[in-house]
Amino acid sequence: MSDASLTDDMTREAGFGDFVSLLKPRVMSLVVFTALVGLIVAPGDVHPFIGFVAILCIAIGGGASGALNMWWDADIDARMRRTRGRAVPAGRIAPGEALGLGVGLSGFSVLMLGLATNWMAAAWLAFTIFFYAVVYTIWLKRSTPQNIVIGGLAGAFPPLVGWVAATGSMSLEAWLMVALTFMWTPPHFWALALFVKSDYGDAGVPMLTETHGRPATRRHILLYTLALIPVALGLGFTSVGGPVYLAGALVLNALFLRGAIRVWRRDDAAAEADRYAAERGLFKLSLWYLFLHFGLLLVEATPLAGALQWS
Amino acid sequence: MVLKVEHELHHRRRGRNLGLGLVLVGFVAIVFGLTVVKVLGLGDIRVIEGADHVASPTQEIIAAERAAAEAAGAGEDGE
């Protein structure tokens, strides 16, 4: 073996961090937060350790679907600048290893969640992984510009899984939390798509900005925002909501609607002029929007806010 | 050329092995913790023991207690 080939092999070998990166830790943080809120605001007591294990299982299940996504999308990732350095397209991890890790951790997380809490929660976690890895990644991502909308549903399930883990059953509140994240995802991603120069087109992934044009994307952002508002406010009138949540949600939704209208009313020439300030602003606001809505639900679950509860 | 025994590659492999080791230790800790929490949350152990339909010491104690209670009850009725 020559020195050159030795060096080549060595730079390719994956470290532990490469396997962790397959689980998409940043996406995981959203999954952990929303699942935790779903678990905490649900009625009934969950032993803290069981709650911890449940959240861990949901996080690992989310990570497993991320690994499956990286396995299937390695060809797309290799063609886009943003994702070229990921472990599979960069050659540090073989596609088969990513598949093995994804399938293994999926089975493991579902089994452990079932044993720790209940089998309905485990079934919903399995469905979430299936939905993200198969329905979104394999079937729809490359075939429809509505991919963001459908993919958002997979990202919306964690609070439901958390709720079912705590209660063993579903409820209107849990589904409204799902609907909140589901309706929030399209405006959030499309605002990003407007100001980030992406190369999805080169990779053959249909994005709304490229298939239907940017004005249509601006219109879609406003339409989804209009559909999002009743969901966000409606949650305030359920058992998990309350005056604190509703007051915060009113402000956040007013700001979000204002941002969406600003983005809708201008064209790309105006956006270029101020370097996409409105689009960037809406994207940044959307991050706070989701975080604060779930944060307000947590506040409502504390004894302090309980005194102000709807009677 | 001086042969280096330790190469950066070895560090990376050690990191991977250590990482996997910690994951496995964490898994053992979780299964142990779950076992403790679940067993402590079982409530009255006699209910569990009764599930296999086999006579057990605690079942016999329950039967004796029940018989005593019934006898006492019958005694009260008779008065």
PDB file of C-alpha atoms in Angstrom, chain A residues 46-189:
ATOM      1  CA  VAL A  46     -45.685  10.986  34.231  1.00  0.00           C
ATOM      2  CA  HIS A  47     -42.738   9.798  36.283  1.00  0.00           C
ATOM      3  CA  PRO A  48     -39.851  12.166  35.411  1.00  0.00           C
ATOM      4  CA  PHE A  49     -37.584   9.291  34.424  1.00  0.00           C
ATOM      5  CA  ILE A  50     -40.207   7.758  32.147  1.00  0.00           C
ATOM      6  CA  GLY A  51     -40.772  11.205  30.659  1.00  0.00           C
ATOM      7  CA  PHE A  52     -37.038  11.555  30.063  1.00  0.00           C
ATOM      8  CA  VAL A  53     -36.837   8.165  28.354  1.00  0.00           C
ATOM      9  CA  ALA A  54     -39.902   8.988  26.232  1.00  0.00           C
ATOM     10  CA  ILE A  55     -38.344  12.245  24.999  1.00  0.00           C
ATOM     11  CA  LEU A  56     -35.052  10.459  24.361  1.00  0.00           C
ATOM     12  CA  CYS A  57     -36.834   7.801  22.292  1.00  0.00           C
ATOM     13  CA  ILE A  58     -38.711  10.435  20.283  1.00  0.00           C
ATOM     14  CA  ALA A  59     -35.425  12.301  19.681  1.00  0.00           C
ATOM     15  CA  ILE A  60     -33.673   9.104  18.564  1.00  0.00           C
ATOM     16  CA  GLY A  61     -36.628   8.210  16.328  1.00  0.00           C
ATOM     17  CA  GLY A  62     -36.399  11.675  14.757  1.00  0.00           C
ATOM     18  CA  GLY A  63     -32.659  11.203  14.347  1.00  0.00           C
ATOM     19  CA  ALA A  64     -33.182   7.804  12.762  1.00  0.00           C
ATOM     20  CA  SER A  65     -35.486   9.300  10.137  1.00  0.00           C
ATOM     21  CA  GLY A  66     -32.782  11.921   9.525  1.00  0.00           C
ATOM     22  CA  ALA A  67     -30.244   9.146   8.881  1.00  0.00           C
ATOM     23  CA  LEU A  68     -32.669   7.423   6.467  1.00  0.00           C
ATOM     24  CA  ASN A  69     -33.170  10.761   4.731  1.00  0.00           C
ATOM     25  CA  MET A  70     -29.397  11.196   4.336  1.00  0.00           C
ATOM     26  CA  TRP A  71     -29.095   7.673   2.971  1.00  0.00           C
ATOM     27  CA  TRP A  72     -31.772   8.175   0.323  1.00  0.00           C
ATOM     28  CA  ASP A  73     -30.842  11.755  -0.554  1.00  0.00           C
ATOM     29  CA  ALA A  74     -27.071  11.260  -0.811  1.00  0.00           C
ATOM     30  CA  ASP A  75     -27.241  11.886  -4.573  1.00  0.00           C
ATOM     31  CA  ILE A  76     -29.102  15.189  -4.079  1.00  0.00           C
ATOM     32  CA  ASP A  77     -26.845  16.223  -1.205  1.00  0.00           C
ATOM     33  CA  ALA A  78     -23.757  15.658  -3.348  1.00  0.00           C
ATOM     34  CA  ARG A  79     -25.056  18.150  -5.905  1.00  0.00           C
ATOM     35  CA  MET A  80     -25.867  20.994  -3.517  1.00  0.00           C
ATOM     36  CA  ARG A  81     -23.269  23.278  -1.972  1.00  0.00           C
ATOM     37  CA  ARG A  82     -24.961  23.435   1.422  1.00  0.00           C
ATOM     38  CA  THR A  83     -25.094  19.653   1.849  1.00  0.00           C
ATOM     39  CA  ARG A  84     -22.029  18.492  -0.071  1.00  0.00           C
ATOM     40  CA  GLY A  85     -19.971  18.129   3.089  1.00  0.00           C
ATOM     41  CA  ARG A  86     -22.443  15.757   4.793  1.00  0.00           C
ATOM     42  CA  ALA A  87     -20.948  12.455   5.897  1.00  0.00           C
ATOM     43  CA  VAL A  88     -22.502  10.234   3.188  1.00  0.00           C
ATOM     44  CA  PRO A  89     -21.889  12.399   0.067  1.00  0.00           C
ATOM     45  CA  ALA A  90     -18.419  13.272   1.394  1.00  0.00           C
ATOM     46  CA  GLY A  91     -17.636   9.551   1.543  1.00  0.00           C
ATOM     47  CA  ARG A  92     -16.906   9.319   5.254  1.00  0.00           C
ATOM     48  CA  ILE A  93     -19.852   7.005   5.864  1.00  0.00           C
ATOM     49  CA  ALA A  94     -21.028   4.394   3.365  1.00  0.00           C
ATOM     50  CA  PRO A  95     -24.706   4.663   2.302  1.00  0.00           C
ATOM     51  CA  GLY A  96     -25.324   1.183   3.698  1.00  0.00           C
ATOM     52  CA  GLU A  97     -24.051   2.266   7.093  1.00  0.00           C
ATOM     53  CA  ALA A  98     -26.432   5.229   7.143  1.00  0.00           C
ATOM     54  CA  LEU A  99     -29.299   2.914   6.170  1.00  0.00           C
ATOM     55  CA  GLY A 100     -28.316   0.432   8.868  1.00  0.00           C
ATOM     56  CA  LEU A 101     -28.084   3.121  11.514  1.00  0.00           C
ATOM     57  CA  GLY A 102     -31.441   4.583  10.462  1.00  0.00           C
ATOM     58  CA  VAL A 103     -33.306   1.276  10.439  1.00  0.00           C
ATOM     59  CA  GLY A 104     -31.621   0.073  13.631  1.00  0.00           C
ATOM     60  CA  LEU A 105     -32.332   3.227  15.602  1.00  0.00           C
ATOM     61  CA  SER A 106     -35.913   3.386  14.266  1.00  0.00           C
ATOM     62  CA  GLY A 107     -36.682  -0.096  15.572  1.00  0.00           C
ATOM     63  CA  PHE A 108     -34.833   0.567  18.791  1.00  0.00           C
ATOM     64  CA  SER A 109     -36.560   3.875  19.560  1.00  0.00           C
ATOM     65  CA  VAL A 110     -40.046   2.535  18.775  1.00  0.00           C
ATOM     66  CA  LEU A 111     -39.498  -0.584  20.889  1.00  0.00           C
ATOM     67  CA  MET A 112     -38.090   1.353  23.833  1.00  0.00           C
ATOM     68  CA  LEU A 113     -40.874   3.960  23.693  1.00  0.00           C
ATOM     69  CA  GLY A 114     -43.454   1.161  23.695  1.00  0.00           C
ATOM     70  CA  LEU A 115     -41.824  -0.535  26.683  1.00  0.00           C
ATOM     71  CA  ALA A 116     -41.325   2.702  28.603  1.00  0.00           C
ATOM     72  CA  THR A 117     -44.752   4.268  27.988  1.00  0.00           C
ATOM     73  CA  ASN A 118     -47.407   2.645  25.824  1.00  0.00           C
ATOM     74  CA  TRP A 119     -47.755   1.026  22.411  1.00  0.00           C
ATOM     75  CA  MET A 120     -49.980   3.700  20.945  1.00  0.00           C
ATOM     76  CA  ALA A 121     -47.207   6.251  21.437  1.00  0.00           C
ATOM     77  CA  ALA A 122     -44.771   3.772  19.886  1.00  0.00           C
ATOM     78  CA  ALA A 123     -47.096   3.285  16.910  1.00  0.00           C
ATOM     79  CA  TRP A 124     -47.289   7.049  16.363  1.00  0.00           C
ATOM     80  CA  LEU A 125     -43.520   7.332  16.545  1.00  0.00           C
ATOM     81  CA  ALA A 126     -43.201   4.523  13.979  1.00  0.00           C
ATOM     82  CA  PHE A 127     -45.723   6.287  11.762  1.00  0.00           C
ATOM     83  CA  THR A 128     -43.806   9.578  12.075  1.00  0.00           C
ATOM     84  CA  ILE A 129     -40.543   7.912  11.029  1.00  0.00           C
ATOM     85  CA  PHE A 130     -42.304   6.131   8.160  1.00  0.00           C
ATOM     86  CA  PHE A 131     -43.948   9.353   7.053  1.00  0.00           C
ATOM     87  CA  TYR A 132     -40.717  11.340   6.992  1.00  0.00           C
ATOM     88  CA  ALA A 133     -38.464   8.659   5.535  1.00  0.00           C
ATOM     89  CA  VAL A 134     -40.820   7.002   3.062  1.00  0.00           C
ATOM     90  CA  VAL A 135     -43.758   9.297   2.272  1.00  0.00           C
ATOM     91  CA  TYR A 136     -41.748  12.535   2.274  1.00  0.00           C
ATOM     92  CA  THR A 137     -38.161  11.592   1.405  1.00  0.00           C
ATOM     93  CA  ILE A 138     -38.737   8.699  -0.976  1.00  0.00           C
ATOM     94  CA  TRP A 139     -42.130   9.430  -2.551  1.00  0.00           C
ATOM     95  CA  LEU A 140     -42.876  13.113  -2.561  1.00  0.00           C
ATOM     96  CA  LYS A 141     -39.765  15.257  -2.132  1.00  0.00           C
ATOM     97  CA  ARG A 142     -38.665  14.829  -5.733  1.00  0.00           C
ATOM     98  CA  SER A 143     -42.096  14.809  -7.308  1.00  0.00           C
ATOM     99  CA  THR A 144     -44.122  17.739  -5.989  1.00  0.00           C
ATOM    100  CA  PRO A 145     -43.466  21.379  -5.080  1.00  0.00           C
ATOM    101  CA  GLN A 146     -45.808  20.826  -2.133  1.00  0.00           C
ATOM    102  CA  ASN A 147     -43.050  18.668  -0.597  1.00  0.00           C
ATOM    103  CA  ILE A 148     -42.448  21.216   2.172  1.00  0.00           C
ATOM    104  CA  VAL A 149     -46.121  21.100   3.170  1.00  0.00           C
ATOM    105  CA  ILE A 150     -46.205  17.324   3.409  1.00  0.00           C
ATOM    106  CA  GLY A 151     -42.773  17.030   4.979  1.00  0.00           C
ATOM    107  CA  GLY A 152     -43.922  19.515   7.588  1.00  0.00           C
ATOM    108  CA  LEU A 153     -46.502  17.003   8.783  1.00  0.00           C
ATOM    109  CA  ALA A 154     -43.729  14.614   9.817  1.00  0.00           C
ATOM    110  CA  GLY A 155     -42.065  17.410  11.757  1.00  0.00           C
ATOM    111  CA  ALA A 156     -45.395  18.254  13.385  1.00  0.00           C
ATOM    112  CA  PHE A 157     -46.072  14.875  15.008  1.00  0.00           C
ATOM    113  CA  PRO A 158     -43.654  14.978  18.000  1.00  0.00           C
ATOM    114  CA  PRO A 159     -46.012  16.890  20.365  1.00  0.00           C
ATOM    115  CA  LEU A 160     -48.712  14.288  19.609  1.00  0.00           C
ATOM    116  CA  VAL A 161     -46.284  11.453  20.368  1.00  0.00           C
ATOM    117  CA  GLY A 162     -45.331  13.212  23.613  1.00  0.00           C
ATOM    118  CA  TRP A 163     -48.996  13.650  24.550  1.00  0.00           C
ATOM    119  CA  VAL A 164     -49.889  10.016  23.786  1.00  0.00           C
ATOM    120  CA  ALA A 165     -46.817   8.849  25.721  1.00  0.00           C
ATOM    121  CA  ALA A 166     -48.179  10.697  28.755  1.00  0.00           C
ATOM    122  CA  THR A 167     -51.877   9.873  28.455  1.00  0.00           C
ATOM    123  CA  GLY A 168     -52.183   6.778  26.256  1.00  0.00           C
ATOM    124  CA  SER A 169     -54.833   8.515  24.163  1.00  0.00           C
ATOM    125  CA  MET A 170     -55.274  11.336  21.692  1.00  0.00           C
ATOM    126  CA  SER A 171     -57.169  14.578  22.018  1.00  0.00           C
ATOM    127  CA  LEU A 172     -58.143  17.753  20.243  1.00  0.00           C
ATOM    128  CA  GLU A 173     -55.346  19.616  22.014  1.00  0.00           C
ATOM    129  CA  ALA A 174     -52.702  17.218  20.721  1.00  0.00           C
ATOM    130  CA  TRP A 175     -54.001  17.472  17.164  1.00  0.00           C
ATOM    131  CA  LEU A 176     -54.103  21.276  17.352  1.00  0.00           C
ATOM    132  CA  MET A 177     -50.443  21.261  18.396  1.00  0.00           C
ATOM    133  CA  VAL A 178     -49.745  19.087  15.334  1.00  0.00           C
ATOM    134  CA  ALA A 179     -51.746  21.494  13.158  1.00  0.00           C
ATOM    135  CA  LEU A 180     -49.843  24.478  14.543  1.00  0.00           C
ATOM    136  CA  THR A 181     -46.439  23.130  13.468  1.00  0.00           C
ATOM    137  CA  PHE A 182     -47.905  21.738  10.243  1.00  0.00           C
ATOM    138  CA  MET A 183     -49.382  25.055   9.116  1.00  0.00           C
ATOM    139  CA  TRP A 184     -46.328  26.968  10.310  1.00  0.00           C
ATOM    140  CA  THR A 185     -43.791  24.983   8.259  1.00  0.00           C
ATOM    141  CA  PRO A 186     -44.681  26.215   4.730  1.00  0.00           C
ATOM    142  CA  PRO A 187     -44.458  29.983   5.418  1.00  0.00           C
ATOM    143  CA  HIS A 188     -41.320  29.338   7.470  1.00  0.00           C
ATOM    144  CA  PHE A 189     -39.532  27.447   4.693  1.00  0.00           C
TER     145      PHE A 189
END
